[in-house]
Coordinates of C-alpha atoms in Angstrom, one line a residue:
M1 CA -25.2 9.0 -16.6
K2 CA -23.2 5.9 -16.5
G3 CA -20.3 7.7 -14.9
A4 CA -22.3 9.1 -12.2
V5 CA -23.8 5.7 -11.4
F6 CA -20.3 4.3 -11.3
S7 CA -19.0 7.0 -9.1
K8 CA -22.0 6.2 -6.6
V9 CA -21.0 2.6 -6.6
I10 CA -17.3 3.4 -6.0
E11 CA -18.2 5.7 -3.2
K12 CA -20.6 3.2 -1.6
Y13 CA -17.8 0.5 -1.4
Q14 CA -15.0 2.9 -0.9
G15 CA -14.3 1.5 2.6
F16 CA -14.2 -2.1 1.2
I17 CA -11.9 -1.1 -1.7
D18 CA -9.6 0.8 0.6
W19 CA -9.3 -2.3 2.9
W20 CA -8.2 -4.4 0.0
K21 CA -5.6 -1.8 -1.0
D22 CA -4.2 -1.8 2.4
Y23 CA -4.2 -5.7 2.6
F24 CA -2.3 -5.9 -0.7
K25 CA 0.1 -3.4 0.6
V26 CA 0.6 -5.4 3.7
L27 CA 1.2 -8.5 1.5
V28 CA 3.9 -6.6 -0.6
L29 CA 5.9 -5.4 2.6
S30 CA 5.6 -8.9 4.1
Y31 CA 7.0 -10.3 0.9
T32 CA 9.9 -8.0 1.4
R33 CA 10.6 -9.2 4.9
I34 CA 10.4 -12.9 4.2
S35 CA 14.0 -13.2 2.9
R36 CA 15.3 -10.8 5.4
D37 CA 14.0 -12.9 8.1
N38 CA 15.1 -16.1 6.7
V39 CA 11.7 -17.7 6.9
N40 CA 12.7 -20.6 4.8
I41 CA 15.4 -21.4 7.4
L42 CA 13.0 -21.0 10.3
A43 CA 10.6 -23.4 8.6
S44 CA 13.3 -26.0 8.0
G45 CA 14.4 -25.7 11.6
M46 CA 10.6 -26.3 12.7
V47 CA 10.5 -29.4 10.4
Y48 CA 13.4 -31.0 12.2
S49 CA 11.8 -30.2 15.6
T50 CA 8.4 -31.5 14.5
L51 CA 9.9 -34.6 13.3
I52 CA 11.4 -35.2 16.8
S53 CA 8.3 -34.2 18.7
I54 CA 5.4 -35.6 16.7
V55 CA 5.5 -39.0 18.2
P56 CA 5.7 -37.8 21.8
C57 CA 3.0 -35.1 21.2
I58 CA 0.5 -37.7 19.8
T59 CA 1.5 -40.2 22.5
F60 CA 0.6 -37.7 25.2
L61 CA -2.6 -36.7 23.4
F62 CA -3.6 -40.4 23.0
A63 CA -3.0 -41.1 26.7
F64 CA -5.3 -38.1 27.5
L65 CA -8.1 -39.0 25.1
S66 CA -8.2 -42.7 26.0
V67 CA -9.1 -41.5 29.6
F68 CA -12.1 -39.7 28.2
G69 CA -13.1 -42.5 25.8
V70 CA -12.8 -40.3 22.6
L71 CA -9.5 -42.0 21.3
Q72 CA -11.2 -43.9 18.5
T73 CA -13.0 -40.9 17.2
F74 CA -9.7 -38.9 17.3
L75 CA -8.1 -41.7 15.2
E76 CA -10.9 -41.7 12.7
M77 CA -10.5 -37.9 12.2
L78 CA -6.8 -38.1 12.2
T79 CA -6.8 -40.7 9.3
A80 CA -9.4 -38.7 7.5
F81 CA -7.2 -35.7 7.7
L82 CA -4.2 -37.5 6.6
V83 CA -5.9 -39.0 3.6
E84 CA -7.4 -35.6 2.7
T85 CA -4.1 -34.1 2.9
L86 CA -1.6 -36.7 1.5
G87 CA -4.0 -39.0 -0.5
E88 CA -5.4 -42.3 0.0
T89 CA -2.2 -44.5 -0.1
T90 CA 0.2 -42.1 1.7
G91 CA -2.5 -41.0 4.2
H92 CA -3.2 -44.5 5.3
E93 CA 0.5 -45.5 5.6
I94 CA 1.3 -42.5 7.8
A95 CA -1.9 -43.2 9.9
V96 CA -0.7 -46.8 10.4
L97 CA 2.8 -45.6 11.3
V98 CA 1.6 -43.2 13.8
E99 CA -0.7 -45.7 15.6
T100 CA 2.1 -48.2 15.6
Y101 CA 4.7 -45.7 17.1
T102 CA 2.4 -44.3 19.7
G103 CA 1.2 -47.8 20.7
N104 CA 4.8 -48.8 21.2
A105 CA 5.4 -45.5 23.2
L106 CA 2.4 -46.0 25.4
S107 CA 3.7 -49.3 26.6
L108 CA 6.6 -47.4 28.3
G109 CA 4.3 -46.4 31.2
V110 CA 4.0 -43.3 33.2
F111 CA 7.8 -42.5 32.9
G112 CA 7.6 -42.6 29.1
I113 CA 4.5 -40.3 29.2
I114 CA 6.2 -37.8 31.3
S115 CA 9.3 -37.8 29.0
F116 CA 7.0 -37.4 26.0
L117 CA 5.3 -34.5 27.7
I118 CA 8.6 -32.6 28.2
T119 CA 9.6 -33.2 24.6
S120 CA 6.1 -31.9 23.6
I121 CA 6.8 -28.7 25.7
L122 CA 10.2 -28.2 23.9
L123 CA 8.5 -28.1 20.7
I124 CA 6.2 -25.5 21.9
N125 CA 9.1 -23.6 23.3
K126 CA 10.8 -23.7 19.8
V127 CA 7.6 -22.2 18.2
Y128 CA 7.6 -19.6 20.9
T129 CA 11.1 -18.6 20.3
V130 CA 10.6 -18.4 16.4
M131 CA 7.5 -16.3 16.9
N132 CA 9.2 -13.9 19.1
R133 CA 12.0 -13.5 16.6
I134 CA 9.6 -12.6 13.9
F135 CA 7.8 -10.1 16.1
R136 CA 11.0 -8.7 17.4
T137 CA 10.4 -9.4 20.9
Q138 CA 12.4 -11.0 23.6
P139 CA 11.0 -14.3 25.2
R140 CA 9.9 -14.0 28.6
S141 CA 12.5 -14.9 31.3
G142 CA 12.0 -17.6 33.7
P143 CA 12.3 -21.2 32.5
L144 CA 10.1 -22.6 35.2
K145 CA 7.3 -20.1 34.5
R146 CA 7.6 -20.7 30.7
F147 CA 7.5 -24.6 31.5
T148 CA 4.2 -24.2 33.6
T149 CA 2.7 -22.0 31.1
F150 CA 3.3 -24.4 28.2
L151 CA 2.2 -27.4 30.3
T152 CA -1.1 -25.6 30.9
L153 CA -1.4 -24.7 27.4
L154 CA -0.9 -28.4 26.3
I155 CA -3.5 -29.7 28.8
V156 CA -6.0 -26.9 27.8
A157 CA -5.5 -27.8 24.1
A158 CA -6.1 -31.6 25.0
I159 CA -9.4 -30.6 26.6
I160 CA -10.6 -28.5 23.9
I161 CA -9.9 -31.4 21.5
V162 CA -11.9 -33.7 23.8
V163 CA -14.9 -31.2 23.8
I164 CA -14.7 -30.9 20.0
L165 CA -14.6 -34.7 19.5
S166 CA -17.5 -35.1 21.8
I167 CA -19.5 -32.5 20.0
Q168 CA -18.6 -34.1 16.5
G169 CA -19.9 -37.4 17.9
R170 CA -23.0 -36.0 18.9
L171 CA -23.5 -34.4 15.7
E172 CA -23.0 -37.6 13.7
R173 CA -25.3 -39.6 15.9
T174 CA -27.9 -36.8 15.5
I175 CA -27.6 -36.8 11.7
V176 CA -27.8 -40.7 11.7
N177 CA -31.0 -40.5 13.7
S178 CA -32.6 -37.8 11.7
V179 CA -31.6 -38.9 8.1
R180 CA -32.4 -42.3 6.7
L181 CA -30.5 -42.3 3.3
N182 CA -26.9 -43.6 3.7
T183 CA -25.5 -41.3 1.1
L184 CA -27.0 -38.2 2.8
V185 CA -25.7 -39.6 6.2
L186 CA -22.1 -40.1 4.7
A187 CA -22.2 -36.7 3.0
S188 CA -23.2 -34.9 6.2
S189 CA -20.7 -36.8 8.1
N190 CA -17.9 -35.9 5.9
F191 CA -19.0 -32.3 5.8
W192 CA -18.9 -31.8 9.5
E193 CA -15.5 -33.6 9.8
R194 CA -14.0 -31.3 7.3
L195 CA -15.6 -28.2 8.8
I196 CA -14.2 -29.2 12.2
I197 CA -10.7 -29.9 11.0
V198 CA -10.7 -26.4 9.1
G199 CA -11.9 -24.8 12.2
V200 CA -9.4 -26.5 14.5
L201 CA -6.7 -25.5 12.0
W202 CA -7.6 -21.8 12.1
V203 CA -7.8 -21.8 15.9
G204 CA -4.5 -23.3 16.1
I205 CA -3.0 -20.8 13.7
F206 CA -4.6 -17.8 15.3
S207 CA -3.4 -19.1 18.7
L208 CA 0.2 -19.3 17.6
I209 CA 0.1 -15.8 16.3
F210 CA -2.1 -14.2 19.0
F211 CA -0.8 -15.8 22.2
L212 CA 2.7 -16.9 21.8
P213 CA 4.7 -13.6 21.0
N214 CA 5.7 -11.6 24.0
A215 CA 3.9 -8.6 22.6
K216 CA 0.4 -7.3 22.5
I217 CA -1.1 -8.4 19.3
R218 CA -4.3 -6.8 18.0
F219 CA -7.2 -9.2 17.3
S220 CA -7.8 -7.7 13.9
S221 CA -4.1 -8.2 12.8
A222 CA -4.0 -11.7 14.1
F223 CA -7.4 -12.4 12.3
V224 CA -6.0 -11.2 9.0
G225 CA -2.7 -13.1 9.3
S226 CA -4.4 -16.4 10.5
L227 CA -7.1 -16.3 7.9
T228 CA -4.6 -15.7 5.2
G229 CA -2.5 -18.7 6.5
L230 CA -5.6 -20.8 6.6
V231 CA -6.5 -20.1 3.1
A232 CA -2.9 -20.6 1.8
I233 CA -2.6 -23.9 3.8
L234 CA -6.0 -25.2 2.2
I235 CA -4.8 -24.2 -1.3
A236 CA -1.3 -25.6 -0.8
T237 CA -2.8 -28.8 0.6
G238 CA -5.0 -29.3 -2.4
I239 CA -2.1 -28.8 -4.9
F240 CA 0.2 -31.0 -2.8
K241 CA -2.3 -33.8 -2.6
R242 CA -2.6 -33.8 -6.5
I243 CA 1.1 -33.9 -6.9
I244 CA 1.4 -36.9 -4.4
V245 CA -1.4 -38.9 -6.1
G246 CA 0.5 -38.3 -9.4
S247 CA 3.9 -39.2 -8.0
V248 CA 3.6 -43.0 -8.3
N249 CA 7.1 -43.5 -9.2
Y250 CA 8.4 -42.2 -5.7
S251 CA 6.5 -44.9 -4.1
V252 CA 7.8 -47.6 -6.5
I253 CA 11.4 -46.5 -5.9
Y254 CA 11.3 -45.7 -2.1
G255 CA 8.5 -47.8 -0.9
S256 CA 7.0 -46.7 2.7
L257 CA 10.1 -44.2 2.9
A258 CA 8.2 -42.2 0.1
S259 CA 5.4 -41.5 2.8
I260 CA 7.9 -40.1 5.2
L261 CA 9.5 -38.0 2.5
F262 CA 5.9 -36.5 1.4
L263 CA 5.2 -35.9 5.2
L264 CA 8.4 -33.9 5.6
I265 CA 7.8 -31.9 2.6
Y266 CA 4.4 -31.1 3.8
F267 CA 5.7 -30.1 7.3
Y268 CA 8.0 -27.6 5.6
L269 CA 5.1 -26.1 3.6
F270 CA 2.9 -25.9 6.7
W271 CA 5.5 -24.2 8.9
Y272 CA 6.6 -22.0 6.0
I273 CA 3.0 -20.7 5.6
I274 CA 2.7 -20.2 9.5
M275 CA 5.8 -18.1 9.5
V276 CA 4.5 -16.0 6.5
S277 CA 1.1 -15.7 8.4
A278 CA 3.2 -14.3 11.3
E279 CA 4.9 -11.9 9.1
I280 CA 1.7 -10.6 7.7
T281 CA 0.2 -10.1 11.4
Y282 CA 3.4 -8.1 12.2
V283 CA 3.4 -6.0 9.0
H284 CA -0.4 -5.3 9.5
Q285 CA 0.0 -4.2 12.9
F286 CA 3.3 -2.4 13.0
R287 CA 3.8 -1.2 9.4
P288 CA 7.6 -1.5 9.4
D289 CA 8.0 0.1 6.0
K290 CA 10.9 2.4 5.1
G291 CA 8.6 5.5 5.4
L292 CA 8.0 4.6 9.1
I293 CA 11.4 5.8 10.3
K294 CA 10.9 9.2 8.8
G295 CA 7.4 9.6 10.6
R296 CA 8.4 8.3 14.0
P297 CA 7.7 10.6 17.0
E298 CA 11.6 10.9 17.6
S299 CA 13.1 14.2 16.5
P300 CA 15.5 14.3 13.5
L301 CA 18.3 14.8 15.9
S302 CA 17.4 11.6 17.8
Q303 CA 17.1 9.7 14.7
I304 CA 20.6 10.8 13.4
S305 CA 22.5 10.7 16.7
E306 CA 21.1 7.1 17.7
G307 CA 21.5 5.7 14.1
V308 CA 25.1 7.0 13.8
N309 CA 26.0 5.8 17.3
L310 CA 24.6 2.4 16.4
V311 CA 26.9 2.1 13.4
L312 CA 29.9 3.3 15.5
L313 CA 29.2 0.7 18.1
V314 CA 29.1 -2.1 15.5
A315 CA 32.1 -0.8 13.9
D316 CA 34.0 -0.4 17.0
K317 CA 33.5 -3.8 18.4
Y318 CA 34.3 -5.4 14.9
R319 CA 37.6 -3.3 14.6
S320 CA 38.7 -4.3 18.0
G321 CA 38.6 -8.0 17.0
N322 CA 35.6 -8.9 19.4
G323 CA 33.2 -10.0 16.6
A324 CA 29.7 -9.1 15.9
M325 CA 27.7 -6.7 18.1
T326 CA 24.3 -8.4 19.4
E327 CA 21.0 -6.7 19.7
K328 CA 21.1 -7.0 23.5
E329 CA 24.2 -5.1 23.6
L330 CA 22.8 -2.4 21.3
V331 CA 19.7 -2.0 23.4
R332 CA 21.7 -1.7 26.6
K333 CA 24.3 0.8 25.3
L334 CA 22.0 2.9 23.2
A335 CA 19.3 2.8 26.0
I336 CA 16.4 2.6 23.5
P337 CA 13.4 0.3 23.1
S338 CA 13.8 -2.8 20.9
S339 CA 11.1 -1.8 18.6
R340 CA 13.1 1.5 17.8
L341 CA 16.4 -0.3 17.4
Y342 CA 14.8 -2.6 14.8
G343 CA 13.8 0.4 12.7
Y344 CA 17.4 1.6 12.5
I345 CA 18.6 -2.0 11.9
N346 CA 16.2 -2.5 9.0
C347 CA 17.1 0.8 7.4
L348 CA 20.8 0.3 7.9
E349 CA 20.8 -3.3 6.4
D350 CA 18.7 -2.0 3.3
G351 CA 21.2 0.6 2.9
K352 CA 24.1 -1.9 2.9
I353 CA 25.8 -0.2 6.0
I354 CA 25.5 -3.1 8.3
M355 CA 24.7 -6.8 7.9
A356 CA 23.6 -9.8 9.9
V357 CA 25.9 -12.7 10.5
N358 CA 23.6 -15.2 11.8
T359 CA 20.3 -16.7 10.5
Q360 CA 18.4 -15.1 13.4
R361 CA 19.6 -11.7 12.6
S362 CA 20.6 -10.9 16.1
A363 CA 24.2 -10.0 15.6
F364 CA 25.8 -7.5 13.1
V365 CA 29.0 -6.4 11.5
P366 CA 29.9 -3.5 9.1
A367 CA 28.7 -4.5 5.5
L368 CA 31.7 -2.6 4.0
P369 CA 35.3 -1.8 5.0
L370 CA 35.2 1.2 7.5
D371 CA 37.0 3.4 5.2
K372 CA 34.4 2.7 2.5
I373 CA 31.4 3.7 4.7
Y374 CA 30.9 7.4 4.5
L375 CA 29.0 9.5 7.1
K376 CA 26.8 11.1 4.4
E377 CA 25.6 7.6 3.2
V378 CA 24.7 6.8 6.8
L379 CA 22.7 10.0 7.1
H380 CA 21.0 9.5 3.8
V381 CA 19.9 6.1 5.0
L382 CA 18.7 7.2 8.4
Y383 CA 16.9 10.3 7.4
G384 CA 16.5 10.0 3.7
S385 CA 17.2 12.4 0.7
E386 CA 15.4 12.9 -2.5
R387 CA 18.4 14.5 -4.2
K388 CA 16.4 17.2 -6.1
T389 CA 17.9 19.5 -8.5
R390 CA 17.4 23.3 -8.4
E391 CA 14.8 22.9 -11.3
D392 CA 12.7 20.5 -9.3
I393 CA 12.2 22.8 -6.4
Q394 CA 8.8 24.4 -6.4
T395 CA 8.0 25.5 -2.9
M396 CA 9.8 27.4 -0.1
G397 CA 9.8 24.3 2.0
E398 CA 11.6 22.4 -0.7
A399 CA 14.1 25.1 -0.9
V400 CA 14.8 25.2 2.9
A401 CA 15.3 21.4 2.9
Q402 CA 17.7 21.6 0.0
E403 CA 19.7 24.3 1.6
M404 CA 20.0 22.2 4.7
E405 CA 21.3 19.2 2.6
D406 CA 23.8 21.5 0.6
K407 CA 25.3 22.9 3.8
G408 CA 24.7 20.0 6.1
I409 CA 25.1 16.6 4.7
K410 CA 27.2 17.6 1.6
G411 CA 29.7 19.1 3.9
L412 CA 30.5 15.6 5.1
E413 CA 31.5 14.2 1.7
D414 CA 34.9 12.8 2.8
I415 CA 34.2 11.7 6.4
S416 CA 34.2 8.0 6.7
I417 CA 33.2 5.8 9.8
E418 CA 36.9 5.1 10.1
N419 CA 37.7 8.8 10.5
L420 CA 35.1 9.1 13.2
M421 CA 36.6 6.1 14.9
E422 CA 40.0 7.9 14.9
R423 CA 38.4 11.0 16.6
L424 CA 36.9 8.9 19.5

């Protein structure tokens, strides 16, 4: 009886269970791609760009918000966010530094604001480039068009912040007018501030993932990635705050510089989680696992011929002394879409046939000497081989597949890539 009831419960919630199984599978696949895409290096680069651009961005925002009379509200919310993230002491120190630096920057006038606006656009362009790298797409051509798009994005974002701050101010006034007890007023005010900060954070993460890549991103995939990133940032922020509050010695040794150190570390955590969220979105939508290359619509003949030609192109350029073969050259010479090319590259990298020579994984050389890369190994990587023994064969289909391997791939035992290069 209990078993029947349990089976009915499982059947009722089967869709929910299947979703979570699929989600954890996406997390596992994303984990395998993090090191391959050098997410830690990408996050480190974003820390440097953020450090250069943070004062210009906030200065532009201050100038914009002051026109609409919501600058003070923004400063209060920014201070509350920094205190909530970095602790009471560090948060107030960073808030004072930001207000001081931006105040000095505003004194530069219109020319300074324009230069800061350009610097802010360069930060967005950096994020845009990194996102396209993760999603395996090429950035849109046309610097002027890209500049105008990013400028529009900045202005729209500033307008949205003005609207949010206005709504938040009205909510606070409504609460103050409707509730008499000061403790309740304070609690309600803090609740709405935190809710707005969390909402703005999620919208920001979702926008970076959904709008920036030069690809059509599904809403469901961007939602899963951004929500995962939001939860991870909230958890990491809580842990980070506890660590900072307990790290009194750093403030004693470094003084005010300790606040900058903590801020840089938080920037790294923030961008690392954003990059991981983008990886999760990419995996959720495109499913770039190893089984995908065997189930693609291309015929086995196309998979083998294109994959072998890819290896030969990389080997030929390397042997001729011209360095690494780039993705653009491979796409042009193989005449295949970038998405298909990445499938081959991922498999050949996992199989130790080729390797990337730069952090962006956009240029490749052979992973071994050419006489040590055998054609049979390339074919095994491209099309797969279960290497079954005669005792393991149970169906006629398995027998046919084994016969093809015995008389096909095994007949190429001694042929290396170098031998093929000599025959060209």
